mmCIF file of C-alpha atoms in Angstrom:
data_model
loop_
_atom_site.group_PDB
_atom_site.id
_atom_site.type_symbol
_atom_site.label_atom_id
_atom_site.label_comp_id
_atom_site.label_asym_id
_atom_site.label_seq_id
_atom_site.Cartn_x
_atom_site.Cartn_y
_atom_site.Cartn_z
ATOM 1 C CA MET A 8 -0.027 0.043 0.032
ATOM 2 C CA PRO A 9 1.247 3.517 -0.651
ATOM 3 C CA MET A 10 2.509 5.123 2.452
ATOM 4 C CA SER A 11 1.707 8.756 1.086
ATOM 5 C CA GLU A 12 0.159 10.589 -1.567
ATOM 6 C CA THR A 13 3.222 10.834 -3.821
ATOM 7 C CA ASP A 14 4.631 7.264 -2.944
ATOM 8 C CA THR A 15 4.099 4.670 -5.809
ATOM 9 C CA THR A 16 4.604 1.113 -6.237
ATOM 10 C CA VAL A 17 8.010 1.778 -7.416
ATOM 11 C CA HIS A 18 9.193 3.263 -4.180
ATOM 12 C CA GLN A 19 7.849 0.225 -2.120
ATOM 13 C CA ALA A 20 10.134 -2.531 -1.146
ATOM 14 C CA ARG A 21 9.736 -5.416 -3.436
ATOM 15 C CA PRO A 22 9.361 -8.949 -2.153
ATOM 16 C CA SER A 23 12.796 -10.896 -1.806
ATOM 17 C CA GLU A 24 11.835 -13.132 -4.868
ATOM 18 C CA GLU A 25 11.532 -10.060 -7.174
ATOM 19 C CA ARG A 26 14.913 -8.714 -5.907
ATOM 20 C CA THR A 27 18.047 -9.310 -8.340
ATOM 21 C CA ALA A 28 20.126 -12.455 -7.018
ATOM 22 C CA THR A 29 23.455 -11.471 -5.779
ATOM 23 C CA GLY A 30 26.645 -13.356 -4.604
ATOM 24 C CA ASP A 31 27.500 -17.037 -5.273
ATOM 25 C CA GLY A 32 29.647 -16.017 -8.114
ATOM 26 C CA LEU A 33 26.628 -15.389 -10.273
ATOM 27 C CA ASP A 34 26.911 -13.335 -13.317
ATOM 28 C CA VAL A 35 23.837 -11.597 -13.196
ATOM 29 C CA LEU A 36 24.263 -8.973 -15.752
ATOM 30 C CA ASP A 37 24.616 -10.572 -19.359
ATOM 31 C CA TRP A 38 26.342 -7.596 -21.175
ATOM 32 C CA ASP A 39 26.602 -9.811 -24.398
ATOM 33 C CA ALA A 40 22.866 -10.660 -24.775
ATOM 34 C CA CYS A 41 21.891 -9.405 -28.188
ATOM 35 C CA LEU A 42 19.426 -10.004 -30.961
ATOM 36 C CA GLU A 43 21.294 -11.986 -33.583
ATOM 37 C CA SER A 44 18.636 -11.781 -36.041
ATOM 38 C CA PRO A 45 16.145 -9.011 -35.644
ATOM 39 C CA PRO A 46 12.242 -9.506 -36.481
ATOM 40 C CA PRO A 47 11.425 -9.182 -40.059
ATOM 41 C CA ARG A 48 10.072 -6.178 -41.309
ATOM 42 C CA PRO A 49 9.499 -4.398 -44.717
ATOM 43 C CA ALA A 50 13.180 -3.825 -46.340
ATOM 44 C CA GLY A 51 14.322 -3.315 -49.633
ATOM 45 C CA LYS A 52 16.961 -1.541 -51.770
ATOM 46 C CA ILE A 53 17.381 1.609 -53.486
ATOM 47 C CA LYS A 54 19.607 3.123 -55.874
ATOM 48 C CA VAL A 55 20.766 6.388 -54.892
ATOM 49 C CA ARG A 56 23.067 9.142 -56.550
ATOM 50 C CA LEU A 57 25.410 10.630 -54.042
ATOM 51 C CA ASN A 58 26.102 14.448 -54.676
ATOM 52 C CA PHE A 59 29.359 15.319 -52.711
ATOM 53 C CA LEU A 60 28.712 18.725 -51.048
ATOM 54 C CA GLY A 61 31.895 19.147 -49.337
ATOM 55 C CA ARG A 62 32.879 18.644 -45.842
ATOM 56 C CA GLY A 63 30.309 19.063 -43.118
ATOM 57 C CA LYS A 64 30.707 21.961 -40.967
ATOM 58 C CA PRO A 65 30.363 22.330 -37.278
ATOM 59 C CA ILE A 66 27.218 23.983 -35.894
ATOM 60 C CA PRO A 67 28.177 27.501 -34.752
ATOM 61 C CA LEU A 68 28.631 27.834 -30.936
ATOM 62 C CA ALA A 69 27.093 30.692 -29.183
ATOM 63 C CA ASP A 70 29.406 32.722 -26.648
ATOM 64 C CA PRO A 71 27.779 31.930 -23.576
ATOM 65 C CA GLU A 72 28.885 35.442 -22.068
ATOM 66 C CA CYS A 73 27.188 37.125 -25.523
ATOM 67 C CA PRO A 74 23.355 37.339 -25.338
ATOM 68 C CA GLU A 75 23.098 36.944 -28.943
ATOM 69 C CA PRO A 76 22.436 33.481 -29.770
ATOM 70 C CA ALA A 77 23.899 31.476 -32.712
ATOM 71 C CA PRO A 78 21.711 31.319 -35.618
ATOM 72 C CA PRO A 79 19.602 28.042 -36.036
ATOM 73 C CA ARG A 80 21.015 25.490 -38.626
ATOM 74 C CA GLU A 81 18.929 22.798 -39.917
ATOM 75 C CA GLY A 82 21.178 21.398 -42.588
ATOM 76 C CA ARG A 83 18.989 18.828 -44.275
ATOM 77 C CA MET B 1 0.461 0.656 -13.088
ATOM 78 C CA THR B 2 -0.006 3.721 -11.521
ATOM 79 C CA PRO B 3 -2.458 6.131 -13.377
ATOM 80 C CA ARG B 4 -0.945 9.368 -11.723
ATOM 81 C CA TYR B 5 2.369 8.604 -13.447
ATOM 82 C CA PRO B 6 1.250 7.642 -16.967
ATOM 83 C CA TRP B 7 3.999 6.218 -19.094
ATOM 84 C CA TYR B 8 2.761 7.955 -22.235
ATOM 85 C CA ALA B 9 1.130 10.964 -23.757
ATOM 86 C CA ASP B 10 0.126 11.363 -27.484
ATOM 87 C CA ALA B 11 2.082 13.877 -29.398
ATOM 88 C CA GLU B 12 1.145 15.868 -32.367
ATOM 89 C CA GLY B 13 3.161 18.154 -34.428
ATOM 90 C CA ASP B 14 6.655 18.607 -35.224
ATOM 91 C CA GLU B 15 8.164 19.480 -31.660
ATOM 92 C CA ILE B 16 10.213 16.267 -31.113
ATOM 93 C CA GLU B 17 11.274 15.264 -27.587
ATOM 94 C CA GLN B 18 13.390 12.394 -26.145
ATOM 95 C CA GLY B 19 11.211 9.376 -25.991
ATOM 96 C CA ASP B 20 9.148 10.058 -29.012
ATOM 97 C CA LEU B 21 8.406 7.004 -30.724
ATOM 98 C CA PHE B 22 8.094 6.890 -34.555
ATOM 99 C CA GLU B 23 6.595 3.615 -36.020
ATOM 100 C CA GLY B 24 7.119 2.309 -39.207
ATOM 101 C CA CYS B 25 10.152 4.790 -40.054
ATOM 102 C CA PRO B 26 12.689 3.855 -42.761
ATOM 103 C CA VAL B 27 16.409 3.842 -41.853
ATOM 104 C CA TYR B 28 19.115 3.660 -44.770
ATOM 105 C CA LEU B 29 22.168 1.808 -44.842
ATOM 106 C CA PRO B 30 24.948 2.174 -47.225
ATOM 107 C CA THR B 31 26.113 -0.761 -48.523
ATOM 108 C CA ALA B 32 29.722 -1.934 -48.088
ATOM 109 C CA ASP B 33 30.553 -0.830 -51.585
ATOM 110 C CA ALA B 34 28.769 2.514 -51.747
ATOM 111 C CA SER B 35 31.558 5.140 -52.408
ATOM 112 C CA GLU B 36 31.178 9.243 -52.683
ATOM 113 C CA HIS B 37 30.213 9.709 -55.897
ATOM 114 C CA GLY B 38 28.126 8.141 -58.381
ATOM 115 C CA ILE B 39 24.855 5.692 -58.028
ATOM 116 C CA VAL B 40 25.052 3.318 -55.279
ATOM 117 C CA ASP B 41 22.988 0.995 -53.384
ATOM 118 C CA PHE B 42 21.418 1.830 -50.381
ATOM 119 C CA GLU B 43 19.399 -0.821 -48.177
ATOM 120 C CA TRP B 44 16.413 0.542 -46.404
ATOM 121 C CA GLU B 45 14.608 -1.133 -43.430
ATOM 122 C CA GLU B 46 11.426 -0.255 -41.606
ATOM 123 C CA ARG B 47 11.661 0.235 -37.815
ATOM 124 C CA ASP B 48 9.815 1.313 -34.913
ATOM 125 C CA LEU B 49 12.260 3.851 -33.437
ATOM 126 C CA ILE B 50 12.602 5.900 -30.112
ATOM 127 C CA VAL B 51 14.439 9.396 -29.926
ATOM 128 C CA LEU B 52 17.489 9.308 -27.507
ATOM 129 C CA SER B 53 18.665 12.768 -28.316
ATOM 130 C CA GLN B 54 18.042 15.195 -25.552
ATOM 131 C CA THR B 55 14.827 17.420 -25.755
ATOM 132 C CA CYS B 56 16.872 20.386 -25.091
ATOM 133 C CA ASP B 57 18.986 19.711 -28.392
ATOM 134 C CA LEU B 58 15.821 19.615 -30.428
ATOM 135 C CA VAL B 59 13.850 22.723 -29.463
ATOM 136 C CA LYS B 60 12.658 24.432 -32.834
ATOM 137 C CA GLY B 61 14.436 27.726 -33.572
ATOM 138 C CA ARG B 62 17.493 26.582 -31.076
ATOM 139 C CA GLU B 63 18.516 23.179 -32.511
ATOM 140 C CA LYS B 64 21.902 22.092 -31.157
ATOM 141 C CA LEU B 65 22.349 19.149 -33.732
ATOM 142 C CA THR B 66 21.275 18.334 -37.240
ATOM 143 C CA GLU B 67 20.979 14.621 -36.806
ATOM 144 C CA VAL B 68 18.760 12.687 -34.302
ATOM 145 C CA LEU B 69 19.801 9.482 -32.476
ATOM 146 C CA LEU B 70 17.441 6.854 -32.126
ATOM 147 C CA CYS B 71 16.974 3.141 -31.193
ATOM 148 C CA SER B 72 15.177 0.136 -32.625
ATOM 149 C CA VAL B 73 12.314 -0.813 -30.529
ATOM 150 C CA TRP B 74 10.646 -4.314 -31.015
ATOM 151 C CA ASN B 75 7.042 -5.282 -30.145
ATOM 152 C CA ARG B 76 6.940 -8.278 -27.649
ATOM 153 C CA SER B 77 5.158 -10.532 -30.367
ATOM 154 C CA GLU B 78 7.825 -9.948 -32.760
ATOM 155 C CA LEU B 79 10.378 -11.367 -30.455
ATOM 156 C CA THR B 80 9.714 -14.983 -31.375
ATOM 157 C CA THR B 81 13.340 -16.390 -31.078
ATOM 158 C CA GLY B 82 16.051 -16.222 -28.400
ATOM 159 C CA HIS B 83 15.946 -15.576 -24.939
ATOM 160 C CA LEU B 84 13.677 -12.577 -25.231
ATOM 161 C CA SER B 85 10.972 -14.698 -26.535
ATOM 162 C CA ALA B 86 10.363 -16.283 -23.194
ATOM 163 C CA PRO B 87 8.953 -14.626 -20.089
ATOM 164 C CA LYS B 88 12.168 -15.448 -18.322
ATOM 165 C CA GLY B 89 14.206 -13.478 -20.914
ATOM 166 C CA LEU B 90 11.628 -10.472 -20.516
ATOM 167 C CA GLU B 91 11.731 -10.614 -16.827
ATOM 168 C CA ASP B 92 15.734 -10.344 -17.065
ATOM 169 C CA ALA B 93 15.542 -7.492 -19.298
ATOM 170 C CA ARG B 94 12.701 -5.788 -17.194
ATOM 171 C CA ARG B 95 15.049 -6.143 -14.162
ATOM 172 C CA GLY B 96 18.031 -4.583 -15.887
ATOM 173 C CA ASN B 97 19.997 -7.683 -16.186
ATOM 174 C CA LEU B 98 20.276 -7.434 -19.933
ATOM 175 C CA PRO B 99 21.889 -4.124 -20.457
ATOM 176 C CA GLY B 100 21.424 -4.010 -24.257
ATOM 177 C CA PHE B 101 17.800 -3.929 -23.610
ATOM 178 C CA HIS B 102 15.285 -1.761 -22.015
ATOM 179 C CA VAL B 103 11.456 -2.609 -21.607
ATOM 180 C CA LEU B 104 8.837 -0.439 -22.293
ATOM 181 C CA ALA B 105 5.197 -0.868 -20.654
ATOM 182 C CA GLU B 106 2.275 -1.446 -22.607
ATOM 183 C CA CYS B 107 0.144 1.483 -23.794
ATOM 184 C CA ASP B 108 -3.492 1.602 -23.451
ATOM 185 C CA LEU B 109 -4.285 5.032 -24.628
ATOM 186 C CA VAL B 110 -7.261 4.951 -26.876
ATOM 187 C CA GLY B 111 -6.399 4.514 -30.360
ATOM 188 C CA LEU B 112 -2.759 4.061 -29.539
ATOM 189 C CA ALA B 113 -2.828 0.752 -27.720
ATOM 190 C CA ARG B 114 0.518 -0.933 -27.751
ATOM 191 C CA GLU B 115 1.830 -4.153 -26.415
ATOM 192 C CA VAL B 116 4.812 -4.291 -24.155
ATOM 193 C CA ARG B 117 8.042 -3.414 -26.335
ATOM 194 C CA VAL B 118 11.655 -3.760 -26.042
ATOM 195 C CA VAL B 119 14.348 -1.098 -27.073
ATOM 196 C CA ASP B 120 17.214 -2.738 -28.538
ATOM 197 C CA PHE B 121 20.336 -0.548 -27.688
ATOM 198 C CA ARG B 122 22.550 -2.498 -30.199
ATOM 199 C CA ARG B 123 20.603 -1.064 -33.036
ATOM 200 C CA VAL B 124 21.221 2.740 -33.204
ATOM 201 C CA TYR B 125 20.592 5.044 -36.149
ATOM 202 C CA SER B 126 20.705 8.795 -36.948
ATOM 203 C CA LEU B 127 18.391 10.425 -39.036
ATOM 204 C CA PRO B 128 18.132 14.204 -40.023
ATOM 205 C CA LEU B 129 16.134 16.383 -37.837
ATOM 206 C CA ALA B 130 14.101 17.922 -40.696
ATOM 207 C CA PHE B 131 13.283 14.498 -42.166
ATOM 208 C CA LEU B 132 11.816 13.565 -38.741
ATOM 209 C CA ARG B 133 10.232 16.809 -38.336
ATOM 210 C CA LYS B 134 8.213 16.031 -41.630
ATOM 211 C CA ARG B 135 7.688 12.540 -40.506
ATOM 212 C CA ALA B 136 6.098 13.724 -37.305
ATOM 213 C CA LEU B 137 3.536 15.848 -39.354
ATOM 214 C CA LEU B 138 2.728 13.144 -41.354
ATOM 215 C CA ASP B 139 1.930 11.008 -38.424
ATOM 216 C CA ALA B 140 -1.628 12.262 -36.944
ATOM 217 C CA ARG B 141 -0.689 11.124 -33.578
ATOM 218 C CA ARG B 142 2.161 9.415 -32.214
ATOM 219 C CA LEU B 143 3.547 8.164 -28.878
ATOM 220 C CA ARG B 144 5.509 9.914 -26.224
ATOM 221 C CA LEU B 145 7.276 8.226 -23.295
ATOM 222 C CA LEU B 146 6.916 10.468 -20.272
ATOM 223 C CA PRO B 147 9.207 11.258 -17.165
ATOM 224 C CA PRO B 148 10.477 9.639 -15.265
ATOM 225 C CA TYR B 149 10.112 6.609 -17.671
ATOM 226 C CA ARG B 150 12.072 8.656 -20.410
ATOM 227 C CA GLU B 151 15.082 9.304 -17.908
ATOM 228 C CA HIS B 152 15.038 5.720 -17.187
ATOM 229 C CA LEU B 153 15.465 4.863 -20.713
ATOM 230 C CA SER B 154 18.091 7.313 -21.398
ATOM 231 C CA GLN B 155 19.797 6.190 -18.086
ATOM 232 C CA ALA B 156 19.937 2.697 -19.241
ATOM 233 C CA PHE B 157 21.322 3.707 -22.632
ATOM 234 C CA ALA B 158 24.038 5.635 -21.055
ATOM 235 C CA ARG B 159 24.934 2.636 -18.647
ATOM 236 C CA PHE B 160 25.131 0.248 -21.835
ATOM 237 C CA PHE B 161 27.076 2.676 -23.864
ATOM 238 C CA MET B 162 29.760 3.469 -21.135
ATOM 239 C CA ARG B 163 30.329 -0.152 -20.359
ATOM 240 C CA VAL B 164 33.790 -1.202 -20.025
ATOM 241 C CA GLY B 165 35.382 -4.664 -20.342
ATOM 242 C CA LEU B 166 38.558 -5.062 -18.440
ATOM 243 C CA PRO B 167 41.287 -6.877 -20.122
ATOM 244 C CA VAL B 168 42.538 -8.607 -16.860
ATOM 245 C CA ASP B 169 39.789 -8.788 -14.262
ATOM 246 C CA ILE B 170 40.564 -9.450 -10.428
ATOM 247 C CA PRO B 171 40.052 -13.132 -9.893
ATOM 248 C CA PRO B 172 37.044 -14.106 -7.933
ATOM 249 C CA PHE B 173 37.257 -14.335 -4.093
ATOM 250 C CA LYS B 174 36.611 -17.719 -2.844
#
């Protein structure tokens, strides 16, 4: 049961069986788990013509001590 | 689920925030032989994507970036093979024991009902902000993950991305 108006189930202590196991040399975190083959979704191949427009430029950085903001840049 | 802390809201218009979901969005992947000039092959794949770039970098008129960072999101029903196809795997992910994944609650908003979904931190894309703004206008309504679940997601991504594997670890204590 919530203890206060702002309390939620998240704040409440969970039963011990829901807590993450620790100790006994268990590797609890599996950092290597991955989806080797993603679920199938619509996919295809397109031919595109690449037009080289030169090297990209960094977004202008505003001087934090100068109130004038840098102009917005939305390149594409 | 506590109604006072809803997971989602529906978003409209081309204001984009961290946690916005774009469903059926194409991502474009240059093939290995794509060069700088000429006609080349690109593969495209449809993805459900969630925005990971910070909201403050996406404010209209004050954009701090031109490309938006996004992650793949899979429906639970799509995960038919592997560890995540079983309740045990999803439970591991829910507890945070699979740092490459993050579980999103189901959504019961009228017209936007969605099942439990899993964010895949290993499938990361960037798309131009202008492209996403137009895409947002095409979608009449889309889902937006709300705080604190949004921050929970971005923290989980940060934890996964900043992982460090030690070449020589301290031997286990017996």
